[in-house]
């Protein structure tokens, strides 16, 4: 648990997040901490999970990074260095673009991209995942999840293409950044990255739509042991996992 607490301090002291709540599920042998820049019912948050007795994981090569929007990347990097954080890319323009970015790592090796951007209601603004077929991935997230293709950008000089998917504009919402690296069809996903969670009005209907559009249901709709919040889980064509959570149940969970 010492490593777990150290990780929480990194998110609050270096990244400026708030520890929103914790929950311990001893019968399932895990503890969660939820951290973010605002309440869970209106903001995207990071869910840290400590599985009893497990001290390290393999992040793999498929997961890219989380994106955090900040007013001044250089000042944020200086703060993170002062707190003992690891900076893996110094502030500067993104490859093939003008946006100022930097990259850092948390104590467990997860990467964060700091993006210089004006004030936003959702600082925790991106999750980047690598995919083997970008057109297939875009189609799946549009049809199965109801997301919108917000923009895409091809960068032949550096041999990659990205697609931003989400439920609203990038400057106001967290979005999914899908990255296709030329010629790479598969990635090692390791065992550290778990899932993205999305709220829904009806987990049963959501599971049906996902099945109809080529997704694989990995957990049938129903209550979660120890919590009783209804969820369903699936994987996309690249094997990335998403959990859909019942809106009303989730709000009840927050009240407890």
PDB file of C-alpha atoms in Angstrom:
ATOM      1  CA  UNK A   1       0.000   0.000   0.000  1.00  0.00           C
ATOM      2  CA  UNK A   2       2.995   2.342   0.379  1.00  0.00           C
ATOM      3  CA  UNK A   3       3.457   2.526  -3.410  1.00  0.00           C
ATOM      4  CA  UNK A   4      -0.286   3.128  -3.805  1.00  0.00           C
ATOM      5  CA  UNK A   5      -0.224   6.120  -1.445  1.00  0.00           C
ATOM      6  CA  UNK A   6       2.887   7.500  -3.148  1.00  0.00           C
ATOM      7  CA  UNK A   7       1.105   7.352  -6.501  1.00  0.00           C
ATOM      8  CA  UNK A   8      -1.885   9.243  -5.077  1.00  0.00           C
ATOM      9  CA  UNK A   9       0.445  11.988  -3.812  1.00  0.00           C
ATOM     10  CA  UNK A  10       1.958  12.333  -7.287  1.00  0.00           C
ATOM     11  CA  UNK A  11      -1.477  12.969  -8.805  1.00  0.00           C
ATOM     12  CA  UNK A  12      -2.426  15.548  -6.171  1.00  0.00           C
ATOM     13  CA  UNK A  13       0.912  17.318  -5.641  1.00  0.00           C
ATOM     14  CA  UNK A  14       2.412  17.182  -9.148  1.00  0.00           C
ATOM     15  CA  UNK A  15      -0.678  17.183 -11.351  1.00  0.00           C
ATOM     16  CA  UNK A  16      -2.938  19.234  -9.093  1.00  0.00           C
ATOM     17  CA  UNK A  17      -5.780  16.707  -9.006  1.00  0.00           C
ATOM     18  CA  UNK A  18      -8.087  16.221  -6.042  1.00  0.00           C
ATOM     19  CA  UNK A  19      -8.567  12.896  -4.280  1.00  0.00           C
ATOM     20  CA  UNK A  20     -12.334  12.627  -4.743  1.00  0.00           C
ATOM     21  CA  UNK A  21     -13.007   9.373  -2.903  1.00  0.00           C
ATOM     22  CA  UNK A  22     -11.670   5.955  -1.989  1.00  0.00           C
ATOM     23  CA  UNK A  23     -13.373   2.607  -1.692  1.00  0.00           C
ATOM     24  CA  UNK A  24     -12.092  -0.703  -0.385  1.00  0.00           C
ATOM     25  CA  UNK A  25     -13.678  -3.976  -1.514  1.00  0.00           C
ATOM     26  CA  UNK A  26     -12.008  -6.596   0.713  1.00  0.00           C
ATOM     27  CA  UNK A  27     -14.132  -9.487  -0.605  1.00  0.00           C
ATOM     28  CA  UNK A  28     -12.755  -8.776  -4.086  1.00  0.00           C
ATOM     29  CA  UNK A  29      -9.300  -7.881  -2.676  1.00  0.00           C
ATOM     30  CA  UNK A  30      -8.867  -4.433  -4.203  1.00  0.00           C
ATOM     31  CA  UNK A  31      -8.931  -0.749  -3.291  1.00  0.00           C
ATOM     32  CA  UNK A  32      -9.793   2.175  -5.586  1.00  0.00           C
ATOM     33  CA  UNK A  33      -8.909   5.853  -5.481  1.00  0.00           C
ATOM     34  CA  UNK A  34     -10.659   8.326  -7.785  1.00  0.00           C
ATOM     35  CA  UNK A  35      -8.772  11.506  -8.686  1.00  0.00           C
ATOM     36  CA  UNK A  36      -9.583  14.402 -10.978  1.00  0.00           C
ATOM     37  CA  UNK A  37     -10.165  18.113 -11.388  1.00  0.00           C
ATOM     38  CA  UNK A  38     -13.840  18.159 -10.444  1.00  0.00           C
ATOM     39  CA  UNK A  39     -16.768  16.025  -9.210  1.00  0.00           C
ATOM     40  CA  UNK A  40     -17.177  12.593 -10.784  1.00  0.00           C
ATOM     41  CA  UNK A  41     -20.734  13.292 -11.902  1.00  0.00           C
ATOM     42  CA  UNK A  42     -19.499  16.061 -14.216  1.00  0.00           C
ATOM     43  CA  UNK A  43     -15.792  15.387 -14.901  1.00  0.00           C
ATOM     44  CA  UNK A  44     -13.550  12.706 -16.352  1.00  0.00           C
ATOM     45  CA  UNK A  45     -11.436  11.133 -13.592  1.00  0.00           C
ATOM     46  CA  UNK A  46      -8.589   8.669 -13.124  1.00  0.00           C
ATOM     47  CA  UNK A  47      -9.399   5.475 -11.219  1.00  0.00           C
ATOM     48  CA  UNK A  48      -6.321   4.021  -9.524  1.00  0.00           C
ATOM     49  CA  UNK A  49      -6.673   0.382  -8.469  1.00  0.00           C
ATOM     50  CA  UNK A  50      -4.545  -1.443  -5.935  1.00  0.00           C
ATOM     51  CA  UNK A  51      -4.979  -5.221  -6.037  1.00  0.00           C
ATOM     52  CA  UNK A  52      -3.944  -6.696  -2.723  1.00  0.00           C
ATOM     53  CA  UNK A  53      -0.333  -7.892  -2.812  1.00  0.00           C
ATOM     54  CA  UNK A  54       0.437  -6.800  -6.392  1.00  0.00           C
ATOM     55  CA  UNK A  55       3.217  -4.205  -6.532  1.00  0.00           C
ATOM     56  CA  UNK A  56       4.001  -3.902 -10.276  1.00  0.00           C
ATOM     57  CA  UNK A  57       2.411  -4.305 -13.715  1.00  0.00           C
ATOM     58  CA  UNK A  58       3.390  -4.395 -17.384  1.00  0.00           C
ATOM     59  CA  UNK A  59       2.067  -1.315 -19.202  1.00  0.00           C
ATOM     60  CA  UNK A  60       2.843  -2.761 -22.646  1.00  0.00           C
ATOM     61  CA  UNK A  61       3.189  -0.816 -25.889  1.00  0.00           C
ATOM     62  CA  UNK A  62      -0.446  -0.235 -26.853  1.00  0.00           C
ATOM     63  CA  UNK A  63      -1.468   2.325 -24.259  1.00  0.00           C
ATOM     64  CA  UNK A  64      -0.223   5.795 -25.160  1.00  0.00           C
ATOM     65  CA  UNK A  65      -0.929   8.437 -22.534  1.00  0.00           C
ATOM     66  CA  UNK A  66      -3.420  10.618 -20.727  1.00  0.00           C
ATOM     67  CA  UNK A  67      -3.624  14.251 -21.815  1.00  0.00           C
ATOM     68  CA  UNK A  68      -3.828  17.173 -19.390  1.00  0.00           C
ATOM     69  CA  UNK A  69      -4.516  20.729 -20.537  1.00  0.00           C
ATOM     70  CA  UNK A  70      -2.501  23.391 -18.700  1.00  0.00           C
ATOM     71  CA  UNK A  71      -2.089  27.144 -19.081  1.00  0.00           C
ATOM     72  CA  UNK A  72       1.735  27.037 -19.116  1.00  0.00           C
ATOM     73  CA  UNK A  73       3.543  23.785 -19.916  1.00  0.00           C
ATOM     74  CA  UNK A  74       7.008  25.085 -18.903  1.00  0.00           C
ATOM     75  CA  UNK A  75       5.841  26.230 -15.454  1.00  0.00           C
ATOM     76  CA  UNK A  76       4.005  22.940 -14.899  1.00  0.00           C
ATOM     77  CA  UNK A  77       7.126  20.963 -15.823  1.00  0.00           C
ATOM     78  CA  UNK A  78       9.213  23.045 -13.391  1.00  0.00           C
ATOM     79  CA  UNK A  79       6.727  22.244 -10.605  1.00  0.00           C
ATOM     80  CA  UNK A  80       6.762  18.544 -11.419  1.00  0.00           C
ATOM     81  CA  UNK A  81      10.574  18.488 -11.400  1.00  0.00           C
ATOM     82  CA  UNK A  82      10.583  20.273  -8.031  1.00  0.00           C
ATOM     83  CA  UNK A  83       8.277  17.589  -6.642  1.00  0.00           C
ATOM     84  CA  UNK A  84      10.530  14.808  -7.919  1.00  0.00           C
ATOM     85  CA  UNK A  85       8.462  13.847 -10.969  1.00  0.00           C
ATOM     86  CA  UNK A  86       9.952  12.323 -14.110  1.00  0.00           C
ATOM     87  CA  UNK A  87       9.968  14.441 -17.295  1.00  0.00           C
ATOM     88  CA  UNK A  88      10.530  12.338 -20.421  1.00  0.00           C
ATOM     89  CA  UNK A  89      10.084  15.129 -22.998  1.00  0.00           C
ATOM     90  CA  UNK A  90      10.894  18.757 -22.313  1.00  0.00           C
ATOM     91  CA  UNK A  91       8.405  21.467 -23.345  1.00  0.00           C
ATOM     92  CA  UNK A  92       8.301  22.241 -27.058  1.00  0.00           C
ATOM     93  CA  UNK A  93       6.153  22.056 -30.210  1.00  0.00           C
ATOM     94  CA  UNK A  94       4.501  18.731 -31.085  1.00  0.00           C
ATOM     95  CA  UNK A  95       6.037  16.859 -34.028  1.00  0.00           C
ATOM     96  CA  UNK A  96       4.526  18.232 -37.210  1.00  0.00           C
ATOM     97  CA  UNK A  97       2.525  20.916 -35.392  1.00  0.00           C
ATOM     98  CA  UNK A  98       2.651  24.067 -33.282  1.00  0.00           C
ATOM     99  CA  UNK A  99       0.985  23.043 -30.010  1.00  0.00           C
ATOM    100  CA  UNK A 100       3.392  23.218 -27.056  1.00  0.00           C
ATOM    101  CA  UNK A 101       3.554  19.934 -25.139  1.00  0.00           C
ATOM    102  CA  UNK A 102       5.695  17.962 -22.693  1.00  0.00           C
ATOM    103  CA  UNK A 103       5.608  14.387 -21.446  1.00  0.00           C
ATOM    104  CA  UNK A 104       5.930  13.132 -17.888  1.00  0.00           C
ATOM    105  CA  UNK A 105       5.532   9.784 -16.139  1.00  0.00           C
ATOM    106  CA  UNK A 106       3.833   8.844 -12.885  1.00  0.00           C
ATOM    107  CA  UNK A 107       5.566   6.526 -10.357  1.00  0.00           C
ATOM    108  CA  UNK A 108       4.153   3.448 -12.111  1.00  0.00           C
ATOM    109  CA  UNK A 109       5.330   4.496 -15.586  1.00  0.00           C
ATOM    110  CA  UNK A 110       2.053   5.809 -17.033  1.00  0.00           C
ATOM    111  CA  UNK A 111       2.677   8.653 -19.464  1.00  0.00           C
ATOM    112  CA  UNK A 112       0.955  12.029 -19.366  1.00  0.00           C
ATOM    113  CA  UNK A 113       1.044  14.591 -22.153  1.00  0.00           C
ATOM    114  CA  UNK A 114       0.867  18.169 -20.902  1.00  0.00           C
ATOM    115  CA  UNK A 115      -0.872  20.298 -23.533  1.00  0.00           C
ATOM    116  CA  UNK A 116      -0.655  24.099 -23.469  1.00  0.00           C
ATOM    117  CA  UNK A 117      -4.215  25.310 -23.855  1.00  0.00           C
ATOM    118  CA  UNK A 118      -6.451  28.069 -22.546  1.00  0.00           C
ATOM    119  CA  UNK A 119      -8.857  27.591 -19.642  1.00  0.00           C
ATOM    120  CA  UNK A 120     -11.039  24.502 -20.011  1.00  0.00           C
ATOM    121  CA  UNK A 121     -13.759  22.907 -17.856  1.00  0.00           C
ATOM    122  CA  UNK A 122     -12.071  19.517 -18.393  1.00  0.00           C
ATOM    123  CA  UNK A 123      -8.284  19.604 -17.834  1.00  0.00           C
ATOM    124  CA  UNK A 124      -8.023  15.795 -17.946  1.00  0.00           C
ATOM    125  CA  UNK A 125      -8.763  15.942 -21.635  1.00  0.00           C
ATOM    126  CA  UNK A 126      -7.439  12.889 -23.525  1.00  0.00           C
ATOM    127  CA  UNK A 127      -6.796   9.167 -23.446  1.00  0.00           C
ATOM    128  CA  UNK A 128      -4.545   7.965 -26.267  1.00  0.00           C
ATOM    129  CA  UNK A 129      -4.757   4.349 -27.442  1.00  0.00           C
ATOM    130  CA  UNK A 130      -2.909   2.778 -30.375  1.00  0.00           C
ATOM    131  CA  UNK A 131      -4.957   0.827 -32.922  1.00  0.00           C
ATOM    132  CA  UNK A 132      -4.114  -1.446 -35.841  1.00  0.00           C
ATOM    133  CA  UNK A 133      -6.817  -0.259 -38.262  1.00  0.00           C
ATOM    134  CA  UNK A 134      -7.927   3.352 -37.841  1.00  0.00           C
ATOM    135  CA  UNK A 135     -10.939   3.246 -40.175  1.00  0.00           C
ATOM    136  CA  UNK A 136     -12.237   0.132 -38.400  1.00  0.00           C
ATOM    137  CA  UNK A 137     -11.757   1.765 -35.001  1.00  0.00           C
ATOM    138  CA  UNK A 138     -13.493   5.007 -36.029  1.00  0.00           C
ATOM    139  CA  UNK A 139     -16.469   3.092 -37.406  1.00  0.00           C
ATOM    140  CA  UNK A 140     -16.777   1.018 -34.232  1.00  0.00           C
ATOM    141  CA  UNK A 141     -16.710   3.975 -31.847  1.00  0.00           C
ATOM    142  CA  UNK A 142     -19.213   5.886 -33.978  1.00  0.00           C
ATOM    143  CA  UNK A 143     -21.714   3.031 -34.345  1.00  0.00           C
ATOM    144  CA  UNK A 144     -21.293   1.075 -31.102  1.00  0.00           C
ATOM    145  CA  UNK A 145     -20.557   3.924 -28.682  1.00  0.00           C
ATOM    146  CA  UNK A 146     -22.282   6.834 -30.432  1.00  0.00           C
ATOM    147  CA  UNK A 147     -19.112   8.945 -30.472  1.00  0.00           C
ATOM    148  CA  UNK A 148     -18.392  11.593 -33.076  1.00  0.00           C
ATOM    149  CA  UNK A 149     -15.230  11.890 -35.164  1.00  0.00           C
ATOM    150  CA  UNK A 150     -14.125  15.355 -34.073  1.00  0.00           C
ATOM    151  CA  UNK A 151     -11.051  15.575 -36.303  1.00  0.00           C
ATOM    152  CA  UNK A 152      -8.253  13.502 -37.748  1.00  0.00           C
ATOM    153  CA  UNK A 153      -4.730  14.334 -38.801  1.00  0.00           C
ATOM    154  CA  UNK A 154      -2.270  12.428 -40.950  1.00  0.00           C
ATOM    155  CA  UNK A 155       1.424  13.049 -40.385  1.00  0.00           C
ATOM    156  CA  UNK A 156       3.325  11.172 -43.113  1.00  0.00           C
ATOM    157  CA  UNK A 157       6.660  12.667 -42.075  1.00  0.00           C
ATOM    158  CA  UNK A 158       6.461  10.843 -38.743  1.00  0.00           C
ATOM    159  CA  UNK A 159       4.355   7.951 -40.112  1.00  0.00           C
ATOM    160  CA  UNK A 160       1.263   8.154 -37.952  1.00  0.00           C
ATOM    161  CA  UNK A 161      -2.384   9.200 -38.182  1.00  0.00           C
ATOM    162  CA  UNK A 162      -4.617  10.231 -35.290  1.00  0.00           C
ATOM    163  CA  UNK A 163      -8.387  10.462 -34.891  1.00  0.00           C
ATOM    164  CA  UNK A 164     -10.071  12.333 -32.053  1.00  0.00           C
ATOM    165  CA  UNK A 165     -13.339  10.715 -30.954  1.00  0.00           C
ATOM    166  CA  UNK A 166     -15.768  11.966 -28.323  1.00  0.00           C
ATOM    167  CA  UNK A 167     -19.163  13.203 -27.216  1.00  0.00           C
ATOM    168  CA  UNK A 168     -18.441  16.910 -27.520  1.00  0.00           C
ATOM    169  CA  UNK A 169     -15.814  19.540 -28.459  1.00  0.00           C
ATOM    170  CA  UNK A 170     -12.218  18.890 -27.417  1.00  0.00           C
ATOM    171  CA  UNK A 171     -11.923  22.179 -25.529  1.00  0.00           C
ATOM    172  CA  UNK A 172     -14.784  21.212 -23.199  1.00  0.00           C
ATOM    173  CA  UNK A 173     -14.762  17.412 -22.985  1.00  0.00           C
ATOM    174  CA  UNK A 174     -12.433  14.468 -22.504  1.00  0.00           C
ATOM    175  CA  UNK A 175     -11.807  12.711 -25.814  1.00  0.00           C
ATOM    176  CA  UNK A 176     -10.350   9.460 -27.088  1.00  0.00           C
ATOM    177  CA  UNK A 177      -7.248   9.878 -29.259  1.00  0.00           C
ATOM    178  CA  UNK A 178      -6.828   6.857 -31.537  1.00  0.00           C
ATOM    179  CA  UNK A 179      -3.365   6.556 -33.072  1.00  0.00           C
ATOM    180  CA  UNK A 180      -2.391   4.441 -36.057  1.00  0.00           C
ATOM    181  CA  UNK A 181       1.337   4.008 -36.645  1.00  0.00           C
ATOM    182  CA  UNK A 182       2.004   3.105 -40.273  1.00  0.00           C
ATOM    183  CA  UNK A 183       2.267  -0.647 -40.756  1.00  0.00           C
ATOM    184  CA  UNK A 184       1.737  -1.627 -37.098  1.00  0.00           C
ATOM    185  CA  UNK A 185      -1.303  -3.876 -36.727  1.00  0.00           C
ATOM    186  CA  UNK A 186      -0.943  -5.239 -33.189  1.00  0.00           C
ATOM    187  CA  UNK A 187       0.417  -4.113 -29.828  1.00  0.00           C
ATOM    188  CA  UNK A 188       1.321  -5.664 -26.507  1.00  0.00           C
ATOM    189  CA  UNK A 189      -1.285  -4.361 -24.056  1.00  0.00           C
ATOM    190  CA  UNK A 190       0.402  -5.659 -20.913  1.00  0.00           C
ATOM    191  CA  UNK A 191      -1.741  -5.994 -17.795  1.00  0.00           C
ATOM    192  CA  UNK A 192      -1.673  -2.521 -16.237  1.00  0.00           C
ATOM    193  CA  UNK A 193      -4.197  -0.478 -18.237  1.00  0.00           C
ATOM    194  CA  UNK A 194      -7.696  -1.652 -17.369  1.00  0.00           C
ATOM    195  CA  UNK A 195     -10.489   0.262 -19.095  1.00  0.00           C
ATOM    196  CA  UNK A 196     -12.359   3.445 -19.872  1.00  0.00           C
ATOM    197  CA  UNK A 197     -15.705   3.899 -18.098  1.00  0.00           C
ATOM    198  CA  UNK A 198     -18.668   5.600 -19.793  1.00  0.00           C
ATOM    199  CA  UNK A 199     -22.070   6.294 -18.259  1.00  0.00           C
ATOM    200  CA  UNK A 200     -25.271   5.104 -19.926  1.00  0.00           C
ATOM    201  CA  UNK A 201     -29.007   5.177 -19.272  1.00  0.00           C
ATOM    202  CA  UNK A 202     -29.442   1.441 -19.866  1.00  0.00           C
ATOM    203  CA  UNK A 203     -26.584  -1.072 -19.692  1.00  0.00           C
ATOM    204  CA  UNK A 204     -28.764  -3.797 -21.225  1.00  0.00           C
ATOM    205  CA  UNK A 205     -29.598  -1.818 -24.363  1.00  0.00           C
ATOM    206  CA  UNK A 206     -26.009  -0.624 -24.603  1.00  0.00           C
ATOM    207  CA  UNK A 207     -24.765  -4.222 -24.630  1.00  0.00           C
ATOM    208  CA  UNK A 208     -27.173  -5.043 -27.467  1.00  0.00           C
ATOM    209  CA  UNK A 209     -25.943  -2.144 -29.607  1.00  0.00           C
ATOM    210  CA  UNK A 210     -22.322  -3.083 -28.998  1.00  0.00           C
ATOM    211  CA  UNK A 211     -22.970  -6.687 -30.045  1.00  0.00           C
ATOM    212  CA  UNK A 212     -24.756  -5.561 -33.216  1.00  0.00           C
ATOM    213  CA  UNK A 213     -21.749  -3.446 -34.198  1.00  0.00           C
ATOM    214  CA  UNK A 214     -19.011  -5.996 -33.745  1.00  0.00           C
ATOM    215  CA  UNK A 215     -18.006  -5.474 -30.122  1.00  0.00           C
ATOM    216  CA  UNK A 216     -17.372  -8.400 -27.797  1.00  0.00           C
ATOM    217  CA  UNK A 217     -19.251  -8.345 -24.493  1.00  0.00           C
ATOM    218  CA  UNK A 218     -16.831  -9.458 -21.787  1.00  0.00           C
ATOM    219  CA  UNK A 219     -19.222  -8.932 -18.878  1.00  0.00           C
ATOM    220  CA  UNK A 220     -22.945  -9.369 -19.259  1.00  0.00           C
ATOM    221  CA  UNK A 221     -25.094  -6.499 -17.957  1.00  0.00           C
ATOM    222  CA  UNK A 222     -25.856  -6.690 -14.251  1.00  0.00           C
ATOM    223  CA  UNK A 223     -24.888  -5.505 -10.735  1.00  0.00           C
ATOM    224  CA  UNK A 224     -21.238  -5.279  -9.705  1.00  0.00           C
ATOM    225  CA  UNK A 225     -20.388  -7.523  -6.707  1.00  0.00           C
ATOM    226  CA  UNK A 226     -19.985  -5.583  -3.487  1.00  0.00           C
ATOM    227  CA  UNK A 227     -21.351  -2.342  -4.948  1.00  0.00           C
ATOM    228  CA  UNK A 228     -24.613  -3.250  -6.776  1.00  0.00           C
ATOM    229  CA  UNK A 229     -24.034  -0.685  -9.518  1.00  0.00           C
ATOM    230  CA  UNK A 230     -25.149  -2.152 -12.846  1.00  0.00           C
ATOM    231  CA  UNK A 231     -22.453  -2.326 -15.508  1.00  0.00           C
ATOM    232  CA  UNK A 232     -21.576  -4.068 -18.735  1.00  0.00           C
ATOM    233  CA  UNK A 233     -18.104  -4.446 -20.259  1.00  0.00           C
ATOM    234  CA  UNK A 234     -16.855  -4.957 -23.792  1.00  0.00           C
ATOM    235  CA  UNK A 235     -13.764  -4.906 -25.967  1.00  0.00           C
ATOM    236  CA  UNK A 236     -13.321  -3.029 -29.242  1.00  0.00           C
ATOM    237  CA  UNK A 237     -11.837  -4.665 -32.389  1.00  0.00           C
ATOM    238  CA  UNK A 238      -8.315  -3.957 -31.064  1.00  0.00           C
ATOM    239  CA  UNK A 239      -9.056  -5.521 -27.687  1.00  0.00           C
ATOM    240  CA  UNK A 240      -9.346  -2.291 -25.667  1.00  0.00           C
ATOM    241  CA  UNK A 241     -11.822  -2.631 -22.816  1.00  0.00           C
ATOM    242  CA  UNK A 242     -14.658  -0.243 -21.967  1.00  0.00           C
ATOM    243  CA  UNK A 243     -17.106  -0.454 -19.075  1.00  0.00           C
ATOM    244  CA  UNK A 244     -20.543   1.147 -19.308  1.00  0.00           C
ATOM    245  CA  UNK A 245     -22.026   2.190 -15.954  1.00  0.00           C
ATOM    246  CA  UNK A 246     -25.697   2.805 -15.145  1.00  0.00           C
ATOM    247  CA  UNK A 247     -26.241   6.552 -14.626  1.00  0.00           C
ATOM    248  CA  UNK A 248     -28.686   6.319 -11.721  1.00  0.00           C
ATOM    249  CA  UNK A 249     -26.764   3.583  -9.927  1.00  0.00           C
ATOM    250  CA  UNK A 250     -23.542   5.560 -10.253  1.00  0.00           C
ATOM    251  CA  UNK A 251     -25.088   8.683  -8.713  1.00  0.00           C
ATOM    252  CA  UNK A 252     -26.383   6.564  -5.815  1.00  0.00           C
ATOM    253  CA  UNK A 253     -22.890   5.140  -5.358  1.00  0.00           C
ATOM    254  CA  UNK A 254     -21.462   8.667  -5.096  1.00  0.00           C
ATOM    255  CA  UNK A 255     -23.986   9.547  -2.384  1.00  0.00           C
ATOM    256  CA  UNK A 256     -23.007   6.630  -0.150  1.00  0.00           C
TER     257      UNK A 256
END
